[in-house]
Amino acid sequence: MDKYKTYSQYDFLRDKDFIQWVLFPSDSTNAHWTAVAGSDPELAATIEKARTLFSRNVKLNDYKESDDIIDVLYSSLIGRIRSRKKRARILRLSLLSGAACIILALFGILRFYGYQEADLTASGDHAAGMLFNQSSDINEVTLVSGDSIAFFSNNSEIVYADATEAAGSDPDKQDVVYNQLIVPYGRRSSIVLADGTKIWINAGSIVTFPVSFPKNERRIIVEGEVYLDVAKDKAKPFYIECDGMEVRVLGTQFGITAYANERSGSVVLVNGAVEVKCGNSVPHRLRPNQRLIVENESVSVQTVDVMDYVSWKNGWLRISSCSLEELLQKLSKYYNRNITCEESLKSLRCHGKLVLAEDYNATLRTISYSLNIKYDQDKLLLHN
Amino acid sequence: MGKTGANIDNFFALFKKDDEQAFSFFYRLYYNDLYSYGISLGEDVERLRDIIQDIFYKIHLNKHKFSSPGHLKFYLLKSLRNAIYDRKRKAGSSSLENHAETSLSFSITTTVLDDMIEEEDRSGIQKKVDGMLALLTDRQREAIFLRYMKELEYAEIADILDLTPHGARKLVSRAISRLKESGETQNIPISLLFLYLLFK
């Protein structure tokens, strides 16, 4: 205490305890120095001068970019943001004004940016891996067409006209041009292809498809979960490729599940007929209400209630007696979030219809109300 | 201070309504906080700029999620750390022996300006502060950086460093006691020598 009496402000600057107090104050050091200053008003003034001098001159981790550089970086960022807004605005306007306008707007965009004669082959790995990165910042339903990218709101329906005719090109000579629709977690979308086939696409999926089909066949590549209503065309059989499976179709309705990060895939048939080929094995023919599962190398077929598997396309999940743990696994996948429940609740049986809200919290609150349990939003946990 | 406070809140309200000027305000306000944090974590300048751009781009898409400027600042710092951590973890996984958990180094550099302080005192201060900080672990340094330089709450620090708020408090207070210790051991030999000479 006494030693400070003769201190000048510079002596304080040389004092380790003082330095520590000014840089990293704590309750005890604050108390100590308040007492020191309190004992003598002149000393208090000197301490204050020393503090000011110190704070002005001593900086820790004083890393900065210059204002000029920040200006440049900002311009580039705001440019990126503005062009995204502009594209989204154009497309949203189109969607609002009706189906005919959608076709024209899409067509306009494809024309404006020009086709890129991509040398994409119908190979699952290459095309599906193109742009989609699960931890990326793709938050919206995204359509990729050559150099241009378009964003759509959740649940929008995208319709393709038969571009070959309108573009005045010859389907025989043209290379097949592929577009890609990316649907991130928590979203759904649907698309109508050039031949009238409608595809519902579930969260976390990508569909790669030709803008217009060549003469002899229709072929698309799927990663994730889709539901198809395939338009009849006997002259052009419809094929879907996904992660080692090839599904051949002749005018039917069915669902396919083949997520790249899961080891099994499945095909569920609602009506019509499909033939599924996995690897080099003999093709399996499915009948309605049958579900084929491929796990590692083995294939099995079971009879199921198809609505359990495809109700998501209508925006809700049909649950007929599954455990809460299983339900939360499905929701975790759909929303790409780790949602769990307390141990004691895991085997709780759930039954009914659950609407898949865009906000996962709303869906989970619904579950908590109907099961009379509690939902902790911070921990994504259902508990008693 | 009151006036600035009111300004920030006004800008924040505009920011949430997608006002471009307000977005620019927060960009410039927090850019260097992110930049200094990134450099302290050992990231290189070009990569750091890209990371910061991506973070602000995402912020712009998700602006409705923020409840206050403080919340925004915290979220920015947390996103930066996660981005750097993720990148280093991925880079590390390509090496052959990688059993250790990825840890981030954290440096604190002292700068002493010369506004009314002489060279001798300046280097004295520099040595003392560097000496104090050298005795801390990376994590302790990061915690006191977040607490004293970025002025985050303990709950926020806990979230960023994956601790409980209590754990965050302990980390900071341990760092502070460690800093204190750094002074005493040096003095003892000298005073012992003094005593020895005195009684010779």
Coordinates of C-alpha atoms in Angstrom, one line a residue:
Chain A
M1 CA 0.0 0.0 0.0
D2 CA 2.6 2.4 1.1
K3 CA 4.9 1.9 -1.8
Y4 CA 2.3 3.6 -4.1
K5 CA 2.5 6.9 -2.3
T6 CA 5.6 7.9 -4.1
Y7 CA 4.6 6.6 -7.4
S8 CA 4.4 8.8 -10.5
Q9 CA 2.1 7.8 -13.3
Y10 CA 5.0 6.2 -15.1
D11 CA 5.8 4.1 -12.0
F12 CA 2.3 2.7 -12.3
L13 CA 3.0 1.8 -15.9
R14 CA 5.9 -0.3 -14.8
D15 CA 4.0 -2.1 -12.1
K16 CA 2.9 -5.5 -13.0
D17 CA -0.1 -5.6 -10.7
F18 CA -1.3 -2.3 -12.2
I19 CA -0.9 -3.6 -15.7
Q20 CA -2.8 -6.7 -15.0
W21 CA -5.6 -4.7 -13.3
V22 CA -6.0 -2.3 -16.2
L23 CA -5.9 -5.0 -18.9
F24 CA -7.9 -7.8 -17.1
P25 CA -9.8 -6.4 -14.1
S26 CA -11.4 -8.9 -11.7
D27 CA -13.5 -8.4 -8.6
S28 CA -10.5 -8.8 -6.3
T29 CA -8.2 -6.5 -8.2
N30 CA -10.9 -3.9 -8.6
A31 CA -11.5 -4.0 -4.8
H32 CA -7.8 -3.6 -4.2
W33 CA -7.2 -0.7 -6.4
T34 CA -10.4 1.1 -5.3
A35 CA -9.1 0.9 -1.8
V36 CA -5.7 2.3 -2.8
A37 CA -7.3 5.2 -4.7
G38 CA -9.7 5.8 -1.8
S39 CA -6.9 6.3 0.7
D40 CA -5.5 9.4 -1.0
P41 CA -7.2 11.7 -3.6
E42 CA -3.9 12.8 -5.2
L43 CA -3.0 9.2 -5.6
A44 CA -6.4 8.6 -7.1
A45 CA -5.7 11.3 -9.7
T46 CA -2.3 9.8 -10.6
I47 CA -3.8 6.4 -11.0
E48 CA -6.4 7.8 -13.3
K49 CA -3.8 9.5 -15.4
A50 CA -1.8 6.3 -15.6
R51 CA -4.9 4.3 -16.6
T52 CA -5.7 6.8 -19.4
L53 CA -2.1 6.8 -20.6
F54 CA -2.0 3.0 -20.6
S55 CA -5.3 2.5 -22.3
R56 CA -4.4 4.9 -25.1
N57 CA -1.1 3.3 -25.8
V58 CA -1.4 -0.4 -25.1
K59 CA -3.4 -2.5 -27.5
L60 CA -3.9 -6.2 -27.6
N61 CA -4.5 -8.0 -30.9
D62 CA -4.9 -4.7 -32.6
Y63 CA -5.5 -6.2 -36.0
K64 CA -7.5 -4.2 -38.4
E65 CA -8.1 -3.9 -42.1
S66 CA -8.1 -0.4 -43.6
D67 CA -11.3 1.4 -44.4
D68 CA -10.4 1.3 -48.1
I69 CA -10.1 -2.5 -48.1
I70 CA -13.3 -2.8 -46.1
D71 CA -15.1 -0.6 -48.7
V72 CA -14.0 -2.8 -51.5
L73 CA -14.9 -6.0 -49.7
Y74 CA -18.3 -4.5 -48.9
S75 CA -19.0 -3.6 -52.5
S76 CA -18.4 -7.1 -53.6
L77 CA -20.6 -8.6 -50.9
I78 CA -23.5 -6.2 -51.5
G79 CA -23.2 -6.9 -55.3
R80 CA -23.6 -10.6 -54.6
I81 CA -26.6 -9.9 -52.3
R82 CA -28.3 -7.6 -54.8
S83 CA -28.1 -10.0 -57.7
R84 CA -29.5 -12.8 -55.6
K85 CA -32.4 -10.6 -54.6
K86 CA -33.0 -9.6 -58.2
R87 CA -33.2 -13.1 -59.4
A88 CA -35.5 -14.2 -56.6
R89 CA -37.8 -11.2 -57.3
I90 CA -38.1 -12.0 -60.9
L91 CA -39.0 -15.6 -60.3
R92 CA -41.4 -14.9 -57.4
L93 CA -43.3 -12.5 -59.6
S94 CA -43.6 -15.2 -62.3
L95 CA -44.9 -17.8 -59.8
L96 CA -47.5 -15.5 -58.6
S97 CA -48.9 -14.7 -62.1
G98 CA -49.8 -18.2 -63.0
A99 CA -48.6 -21.3 -64.7
A100 CA -48.3 -19.9 -68.2
C101 CA -46.0 -17.2 -67.0
I102 CA -43.8 -19.7 -65.2
I103 CA -43.1 -21.5 -68.4
L104 CA -42.3 -18.3 -70.2
A105 CA -40.0 -17.0 -67.5
L106 CA -38.0 -20.1 -67.2
F107 CA -37.7 -20.3 -70.9
G108 CA -36.6 -16.7 -71.0
I109 CA -33.9 -17.4 -68.5
L110 CA -32.6 -20.4 -70.3
R111 CA -32.4 -18.5 -73.5
F112 CA -30.8 -15.4 -72.0
Y113 CA -27.9 -17.2 -70.4
G114 CA -27.5 -19.6 -73.2
Y115 CA -27.2 -23.3 -73.0
Q116 CA -23.9 -24.7 -71.9
E117 CA -23.3 -27.9 -73.9
A118 CA -22.3 -29.7 -70.7
D119 CA -20.7 -33.0 -71.2
L120 CA -22.6 -34.5 -68.4
T121 CA -23.2 -38.2 -68.8
A122 CA -26.0 -39.9 -67.1
S123 CA -23.7 -41.0 -64.3
G124 CA -25.0 -40.7 -60.8
D125 CA -21.8 -39.9 -59.0
H126 CA -20.7 -37.1 -61.3
A127 CA -23.9 -35.2 -61.7
A128 CA -25.2 -35.6 -58.2
G129 CA -22.0 -34.6 -56.6
M130 CA -21.8 -31.4 -58.8
L131 CA -22.9 -28.6 -56.6
F132 CA -24.6 -30.0 -53.6
N133 CA -22.6 -29.7 -50.3
Q134 CA -24.6 -30.7 -47.3
S135 CA -23.1 -28.1 -45.1
S136 CA -23.2 -25.4 -47.7
D137 CA -25.2 -22.2 -47.6
I138 CA -27.9 -23.5 -50.0
N139 CA -31.0 -22.6 -48.0
E140 CA -33.5 -22.4 -50.7
V141 CA -34.9 -24.6 -53.5
T142 CA -32.4 -24.0 -56.2
L143 CA -32.6 -24.7 -59.9
V144 CA -29.3 -24.9 -61.8
S145 CA -29.3 -24.5 -65.5
G146 CA -25.9 -24.1 -67.2
D147 CA -24.5 -20.9 -65.8
S148 CA -27.6 -19.6 -64.2
I149 CA -29.1 -20.3 -60.9
A150 CA -32.7 -19.6 -59.9
F151 CA -34.2 -19.7 -56.4
F152 CA -37.8 -20.8 -55.6
S153 CA -39.9 -20.5 -52.5
N154 CA -40.7 -23.6 -50.5
N155 CA -43.4 -25.8 -52.1
S156 CA -43.3 -24.1 -55.4
E157 CA -44.1 -26.0 -58.5
I158 CA -41.8 -25.7 -61.5
V159 CA -43.1 -26.5 -64.9
Y160 CA -41.0 -27.1 -68.0
A161 CA -42.3 -26.6 -71.5
D162 CA -41.0 -28.7 -74.3
A163 CA -38.0 -26.5 -75.0
T164 CA -36.8 -28.3 -78.1
E165 CA -39.7 -27.3 -80.2
A166 CA -39.7 -23.7 -79.2
A167 CA -35.9 -23.4 -79.5
G168 CA -36.3 -24.7 -83.0
S169 CA -33.6 -27.3 -82.6
D170 CA -33.5 -30.9 -83.8
P171 CA -33.7 -33.4 -81.0
D172 CA -31.6 -35.9 -83.0
K173 CA -28.6 -33.7 -83.3
Q174 CA -28.7 -31.8 -79.9
D175 CA -26.7 -33.1 -77.0
V176 CA -28.8 -33.7 -74.0
V177 CA -28.7 -30.7 -71.6
Y178 CA -29.2 -31.3 -68.0
N179 CA -30.6 -29.1 -65.3
Q180 CA -30.5 -29.8 -61.6
L181 CA -33.0 -29.1 -58.9
I182 CA -31.6 -28.9 -55.4
V183 CA -34.0 -29.1 -52.5
P184 CA -32.3 -28.5 -49.1
Y185 CA -33.3 -29.8 -45.7
G186 CA -36.6 -28.5 -44.4
R187 CA -38.0 -27.8 -47.9
R188 CA -40.0 -29.6 -50.5
S189 CA -40.6 -28.9 -54.1
S190 CA -42.2 -30.4 -57.2
I191 CA -41.4 -30.2 -60.8
V192 CA -43.2 -31.1 -64.0
L193 CA -40.8 -32.3 -66.7
A194 CA -41.0 -31.7 -70.4
D195 CA -43.0 -34.9 -71.0
G196 CA -45.6 -34.1 -68.3
T197 CA -44.0 -36.4 -65.6
K198 CA -44.5 -34.9 -62.2
I199 CA -41.8 -35.3 -59.5
W200 CA -42.3 -34.4 -55.8
I201 CA -38.9 -33.9 -54.2
N202 CA -38.4 -34.3 -50.4
A203 CA -35.9 -32.5 -48.1
G204 CA -32.2 -33.0 -48.8
S205 CA -32.5 -34.2 -52.3
I206 CA -31.2 -33.4 -55.8
V207 CA -32.8 -34.3 -59.1
T208 CA -30.8 -34.1 -62.3
F209 CA -32.9 -34.2 -65.4
P210 CA -32.8 -33.3 -69.1
V211 CA -34.4 -30.1 -70.2
S212 CA -36.0 -32.1 -73.1
F213 CA -35.8 -35.8 -73.7
P214 CA -33.9 -37.4 -76.5
K215 CA -35.7 -39.7 -79.0
N216 CA -35.3 -43.1 -77.5
E217 CA -35.6 -42.8 -73.7
R218 CA -36.2 -40.6 -70.7
R219 CA -33.6 -40.8 -68.0
I220 CA -33.1 -38.9 -64.7
I221 CA -30.7 -39.1 -61.8
V222 CA -32.0 -38.8 -58.2
E223 CA -30.2 -38.4 -54.9
G224 CA -32.5 -38.4 -51.8
E225 CA -36.2 -39.0 -51.8
V226 CA -38.7 -38.4 -54.6
Y227 CA -42.2 -39.4 -55.6
L228 CA -43.0 -39.7 -59.3
D229 CA -46.1 -39.7 -61.4
V230 CA -44.6 -40.7 -64.7
A231 CA -46.4 -39.7 -67.9
K232 CA -47.2 -42.6 -70.3
D233 CA -45.0 -42.8 -73.4
K234 CA -44.4 -46.4 -74.7
A235 CA -41.9 -45.2 -77.2
K236 CA -39.7 -43.7 -74.5
P237 CA -39.2 -45.9 -71.4
F238 CA -38.5 -43.9 -68.2
Y239 CA -35.4 -44.7 -66.2
I240 CA -34.3 -43.4 -62.8
E241 CA -30.7 -43.8 -61.7
C242 CA -29.8 -43.5 -58.0
D243 CA -26.9 -44.7 -56.1
G244 CA -26.5 -48.1 -57.6
M245 CA -30.1 -48.7 -58.5
E246 CA -31.8 -48.3 -61.9
V247 CA -35.6 -48.2 -61.9
R248 CA -37.4 -48.7 -65.2
V249 CA -40.9 -47.4 -65.5
L250 CA -43.9 -47.6 -67.8
G251 CA -46.5 -45.0 -66.6
T252 CA -46.8 -45.4 -62.8
Q253 CA -46.8 -43.7 -59.5
F254 CA -44.1 -44.6 -57.0
G255 CA -41.6 -43.3 -54.5
I256 CA -37.8 -43.8 -54.4
T257 CA -35.5 -43.3 -51.4
A258 CA -31.8 -43.2 -52.0
Y259 CA -29.8 -40.8 -49.9
A260 CA -26.1 -40.8 -50.6
N261 CA -25.1 -40.9 -46.9
E262 CA -27.2 -43.9 -46.1
R263 CA -26.3 -47.4 -47.1
S264 CA -29.8 -48.6 -48.1
G265 CA -32.2 -47.4 -50.7
S266 CA -35.8 -48.3 -51.4
V267 CA -38.5 -48.1 -54.0
V268 CA -42.2 -48.1 -53.1
L269 CA -44.8 -48.7 -55.7
V270 CA -48.2 -47.0 -55.5
N271 CA -49.7 -48.1 -58.7
G272 CA -48.6 -49.4 -62.1
A273 CA -45.4 -51.4 -62.6
V274 CA -41.7 -50.9 -62.2
E275 CA -38.6 -53.0 -62.7
V276 CA -35.7 -52.4 -60.4
K277 CA -32.2 -53.3 -61.3
C278 CA -29.5 -53.1 -58.6
G279 CA -25.9 -53.5 -59.7
N280 CA -25.6 -56.5 -62.0
S281 CA -28.4 -58.6 -60.5
V282 CA -31.6 -59.8 -62.1
P283 CA -34.2 -57.1 -62.3
H284 CA -37.0 -57.2 -59.7
R285 CA -40.5 -56.5 -60.8
L286 CA -42.7 -54.7 -58.3
R287 CA -46.4 -54.7 -57.9
P288 CA -48.5 -52.0 -56.2
N289 CA -48.1 -51.8 -52.4
Q290 CA -44.7 -53.4 -52.5
R291 CA -41.5 -52.0 -51.1
L292 CA -38.1 -53.0 -52.3
I293 CA -35.1 -52.4 -50.0
V294 CA -31.5 -52.5 -51.0
E295 CA -29.0 -52.7 -48.1
N296 CA -25.4 -53.2 -49.0
E297 CA -25.7 -56.0 -51.5
S298 CA -28.9 -57.7 -50.4
V299 CA -32.4 -56.9 -51.8
S300 CA -35.7 -57.7 -50.1
V301 CA -39.3 -57.0 -51.0
Q302 CA -42.1 -56.5 -48.6
T303 CA -45.8 -55.6 -48.7
V304 CA -46.6 -52.3 -47.0
D305 CA -49.1 -49.6 -46.6
V306 CA -47.7 -47.1 -49.1
M307 CA -49.1 -44.0 -47.5
D308 CA -46.6 -44.5 -44.6
Y309 CA -43.8 -43.9 -47.1
V310 CA -45.1 -41.3 -49.5
S311 CA -47.4 -39.0 -47.5
W312 CA -44.6 -36.5 -47.2
K313 CA -45.3 -35.4 -50.7
N314 CA -48.5 -33.8 -49.5
G315 CA -46.7 -32.0 -46.8
W316 CA -47.5 -34.3 -43.9
L317 CA -46.2 -37.6 -42.5
R318 CA -48.6 -40.4 -42.0
I319 CA -47.6 -42.4 -38.9
S320 CA -49.1 -45.7 -38.1
S321 CA -47.7 -46.9 -34.9
C322 CA -44.0 -46.1 -34.9
S323 CA -41.9 -45.3 -31.8
L324 CA -41.2 -41.7 -30.9
E325 CA -37.5 -42.5 -31.4
E326 CA -38.1 -43.6 -35.0
L327 CA -40.3 -40.5 -35.6
L328 CA -37.6 -38.2 -34.4
Q329 CA -35.0 -39.9 -36.5
K330 CA -37.2 -39.2 -39.6
L331 CA -37.7 -35.6 -38.5
S332 CA -34.0 -35.2 -37.8
K333 CA -33.2 -36.3 -41.3
Y334 CA -35.9 -34.1 -42.9
Y335 CA -34.8 -31.0 -41.1
N336 CA -31.1 -31.9 -40.9
R337 CA -31.0 -31.2 -37.1
N338 CA -30.3 -33.6 -34.2
I339 CA -33.7 -33.9 -32.5
T340 CA -33.9 -36.4 -29.6
C341 CA -36.1 -37.3 -26.7
E342 CA -35.5 -38.5 -23.1
E343 CA -34.7 -42.2 -22.6
S344 CA -38.1 -42.9 -21.0
L345 CA -40.0 -41.5 -23.9
K346 CA -38.2 -43.4 -26.7
S347 CA -40.6 -46.2 -27.1
L348 CA -43.8 -44.1 -26.9
R349 CA -46.1 -45.2 -29.7
C350 CA -47.2 -42.5 -32.2
H351 CA -50.1 -42.7 -34.5
G352 CA -51.7 -40.2 -36.8
K353 CA -51.0 -37.4 -39.2
L354 CA -48.2 -34.9 -38.6
V355 CA -48.0 -31.7 -40.7
L356 CA -44.4 -31.0 -41.7
A357 CA -44.1 -27.2 -41.0
E358 CA -41.2 -25.3 -42.5
D359 CA -40.1 -24.4 -39.0
Y360 CA -39.0 -27.5 -37.2
N361 CA -39.9 -25.9 -33.8
A362 CA -43.6 -25.7 -34.9
T363 CA -43.6 -29.4 -35.8
L364 CA -42.0 -30.4 -32.5
R365 CA -44.4 -28.2 -30.5
T366 CA -47.3 -30.0 -32.2
I367 CA -45.8 -33.3 -31.2
S368 CA -45.3 -32.2 -27.6
Y369 CA -49.0 -31.0 -27.3
S370 CA -50.4 -34.1 -28.8
L371 CA -48.3 -36.5 -26.7
N372 CA -48.7 -34.3 -23.6
I373 CA -44.9 -33.9 -23.1
K374 CA -42.6 -30.9 -23.1
Y375 CA -40.3 -29.5 -25.8
D376 CA -37.1 -27.8 -25.0
Q377 CA -36.3 -25.6 -27.9
D378 CA -32.7 -24.8 -27.0
K379 CA -31.8 -28.5 -26.7
L380 CA -34.1 -29.8 -29.4
L381 CA -35.3 -32.3 -26.8
L382 CA -38.6 -33.8 -26.0
H383 CA -39.0 -34.6 -22.3
N384 CA -41.4 -35.2 -19.5
Chain B
M1 CA -22.7 7.0 -24.9
G2 CA -26.4 7.3 -24.8
K3 CA -26.6 8.8 -28.2
T4 CA -24.5 6.0 -29.8
G5 CA -26.6 3.5 -28.0
A6 CA -29.8 4.9 -29.5
N7 CA -28.2 4.9 -33.0
I8 CA -27.3 1.2 -32.9
D9 CA -30.8 0.2 -31.9
N10 CA -32.3 2.3 -34.7
F11 CA -29.9 0.8 -37.2
F12 CA -30.7 -2.6 -35.8
A13 CA -34.4 -2.1 -36.4
L14 CA -33.7 -1.0 -40.0
F15 CA -31.3 -3.9 -40.5
K16 CA -34.1 -6.3 -39.7
K17 CA -36.3 -4.6 -42.3
D18 CA -33.7 -5.3 -44.9
D19 CA -32.4 -1.7 -45.1
E20 CA -29.1 -1.7 -47.0
Q21 CA -27.6 1.2 -45.2
A22 CA -28.2 -0.5 -41.9
F23 CA -26.6 -3.7 -43.1
S24 CA -23.6 -1.6 -44.2
F25 CA -23.4 -0.1 -40.8
F26 CA -23.2 -3.4 -39.0
Y27 CA -20.7 -4.7 -41.6
R28 CA -18.4 -1.9 -40.8
L29 CA -19.0 -2.0 -37.1
Y30 CA -18.2 -5.6 -36.7
Y31 CA -15.8 -6.4 -39.5
N32 CA -12.6 -5.7 -37.5
D33 CA -13.9 -7.7 -34.5
L34 CA -14.1 -10.7 -36.8
Y35 CA -10.8 -9.9 -38.5
S36 CA -8.9 -9.6 -35.3
Y37 CA -10.5 -12.8 -33.9
G38 CA -9.6 -14.7 -37.1
I39 CA -5.9 -13.5 -37.1
S40 CA -5.6 -14.5 -33.4
L41 CA -6.8 -17.9 -34.3
G42 CA -4.0 -18.2 -36.9
E43 CA -6.1 -18.0 -40.0
D44 CA -4.5 -16.4 -43.1
V45 CA -5.7 -13.1 -44.5
E46 CA -7.2 -14.2 -47.8
R47 CA -9.0 -17.2 -46.4
L48 CA -10.2 -15.1 -43.5
R49 CA -11.7 -12.5 -45.9
D50 CA -13.6 -15.2 -47.7
I51 CA -14.9 -16.6 -44.5
I52 CA -16.1 -13.2 -43.3
Q53 CA -17.8 -12.5 -46.6
D54 CA -19.7 -15.8 -46.4
I55 CA -20.7 -15.2 -42.8
F56 CA -22.2 -11.8 -43.6
Y57 CA -23.9 -13.2 -46.7
K58 CA -25.6 -15.8 -44.5
I59 CA -26.4 -13.1 -41.9
H60 CA -28.2 -11.2 -44.6
L61 CA -30.3 -14.3 -45.5
N62 CA -31.2 -14.9 -41.9
K63 CA -31.5 -11.4 -40.5
H64 CA -34.9 -12.1 -38.9
K65 CA -33.3 -14.5 -36.5
F66 CA -31.4 -11.8 -34.5
S67 CA -32.9 -10.3 -31.4
S68 CA -30.3 -7.5 -30.6
P69 CA -27.0 -6.0 -31.9
G70 CA -25.3 -8.0 -29.1
H71 CA -26.8 -11.2 -30.3
L72 CA -25.7 -10.4 -33.8
K73 CA -22.1 -9.7 -32.6
F74 CA -22.0 -12.9 -30.6
Y75 CA -23.3 -14.9 -33.5
L76 CA -20.8 -13.4 -35.9
L77 CA -17.9 -14.3 -33.6
K78 CA -19.2 -17.8 -33.0
S79 CA -19.7 -18.4 -36.8
L80 CA -16.2 -17.3 -37.4
R81 CA -14.7 -19.6 -34.9
N82 CA -16.7 -22.6 -36.2
A83 CA -15.7 -21.9 -39.7
I84 CA -12.1 -21.8 -38.9
Y85 CA -12.3 -24.8 -36.7
D86 CA -14.2 -26.8 -39.3
R87 CA -11.7 -25.9 -42.0
K88 CA -8.7 -26.9 -39.8
R89 CA -10.4 -30.1 -38.8
K90 CA -11.0 -31.1 -42.4
A91 CA -7.5 -30.2 -43.4
G92 CA -6.2 -32.2 -40.5
S93 CA -8.1 -35.3 -41.5
S94 CA -6.0 -35.7 -44.6
S95 CA -2.9 -36.4 -42.6
L96 CA -2.0 -39.9 -41.6
E97 CA -1.8 -39.6 -37.8
N98 CA -4.7 -37.6 -36.5
H99 CA -5.9 -39.0 -33.3
A100 CA -5.6 -35.9 -31.3
E101 CA -8.6 -33.6 -31.2
T102 CA -8.3 -30.5 -33.3
S103 CA -7.4 -27.6 -31.1
L104 CA -7.0 -24.0 -32.1
S105 CA -4.0 -22.0 -31.3
F106 CA -4.6 -18.5 -30.0
S107 CA -2.1 -15.7 -29.9
I108 CA -2.3 -12.3 -28.2
T109 CA 0.1 -9.7 -29.6
T110 CA 0.8 -6.6 -27.6
T111 CA 1.3 -3.2 -29.4
V112 CA 2.6 -0.2 -27.4
L113 CA 2.2 3.2 -29.0
D114 CA 4.5 6.1 -28.3
D115 CA 2.1 8.8 -27.3
M116 CA 3.9 10.2 -24.3
I117 CA 5.7 7.0 -23.3
E118 CA 9.4 6.7 -23.7
E119 CA 11.1 3.8 -25.5
E120 CA 12.4 2.2 -22.3
D121 CA 9.0 2.2 -20.7
R122 CA 7.4 0.9 -23.9
S123 CA 9.7 -2.1 -24.1
G124 CA 9.3 -2.7 -20.4
I125 CA 5.5 -2.8 -20.7
Q126 CA 5.8 -5.0 -23.8
K127 CA 8.0 -7.5 -22.1
K128 CA 5.8 -7.7 -19.0
V129 CA 2.6 -8.2 -20.9
D130 CA 4.1 -10.7 -23.3
G131 CA 5.6 -12.6 -20.3
M132 CA 2.3 -12.7 -18.6
L133 CA 0.4 -14.0 -21.6
A134 CA 3.0 -16.6 -22.6
L135 CA 2.2 -18.5 -19.4
L136 CA -1.4 -19.1 -20.4
T137 CA -2.8 -21.9 -22.5
D138 CA -4.4 -21.1 -25.9
R139 CA -7.8 -21.6 -24.4
Q140 CA -7.2 -19.3 -21.5
R141 CA -5.9 -16.6 -23.9
E142 CA -8.9 -17.1 -26.1
A143 CA -11.3 -16.8 -23.1
I144 CA -9.8 -13.6 -21.8
F145 CA -9.7 -12.2 -25.4
L146 CA -13.4 -12.8 -25.7
R147 CA -14.2 -11.5 -22.3
Y148 CA -12.0 -8.3 -22.2
M149 CA -11.4 -7.4 -25.8
K150 CA -14.8 -8.5 -27.3
E151 CA -16.7 -7.9 -24.1
L152 CA -18.9 -11.0 -24.4
E153 CA -21.0 -12.4 -21.6
Y154 CA -20.0 -15.6 -19.9
A155 CA -22.9 -17.4 -21.4
E156 CA -21.8 -16.4 -24.8
I157 CA -18.2 -17.4 -24.2
A158 CA -19.4 -20.7 -22.9
D159 CA -21.4 -21.3 -26.1
I160 CA -18.4 -20.5 -28.3
L161 CA -15.9 -22.6 -26.3
D162 CA -18.4 -25.4 -25.6
L163 CA -18.5 -25.0 -21.9
T164 CA -21.1 -24.3 -19.3
P165 CA -21.3 -20.6 -18.2
H166 CA -19.8 -21.7 -14.8
G167 CA -17.0 -23.4 -16.7
A168 CA -16.4 -20.2 -18.7
R169 CA -16.1 -18.2 -15.5
K170 CA -13.6 -20.6 -14.1
L171 CA -11.5 -20.6 -17.2
V172 CA -11.3 -16.8 -17.1
S173 CA -10.6 -16.7 -13.4
R174 CA -7.9 -19.4 -13.6
A175 CA -6.3 -17.4 -16.4
I176 CA -6.3 -14.3 -14.2
S177 CA -4.7 -16.1 -11.2
R178 CA -2.1 -17.6 -13.6
L179 CA -1.2 -14.1 -14.7
K180 CA -0.8 -13.0 -11.2
E181 CA 1.5 -16.0 -10.4
S182 CA 3.8 -15.0 -13.3
G183 CA 5.1 -12.1 -11.3
E184 CA 6.0 -13.7 -8.0
T185 CA 8.4 -16.5 -9.0
Q186 CA 10.8 -14.1 -10.7
N187 CA 11.2 -11.9 -7.6
I188 CA 12.1 -14.7 -5.1
P189 CA 15.6 -15.4 -6.4
I190 CA 16.4 -11.7 -6.4
S191 CA 15.2 -11.2 -2.8
L192 CA 17.0 -14.3 -1.6
L193 CA 20.2 -13.0 -3.2
F194 CA 19.7 -9.7 -1.4
L195 CA 19.2 -11.4 1.9
Y196 CA 22.3 -13.5 1.3
L197 CA 24.4 -10.5 0.5
L198 CA 23.0 -8.7 3.5
F199 CA 24.0 -11.4 6.0
K200 CA 27.3 -12.2 4.4

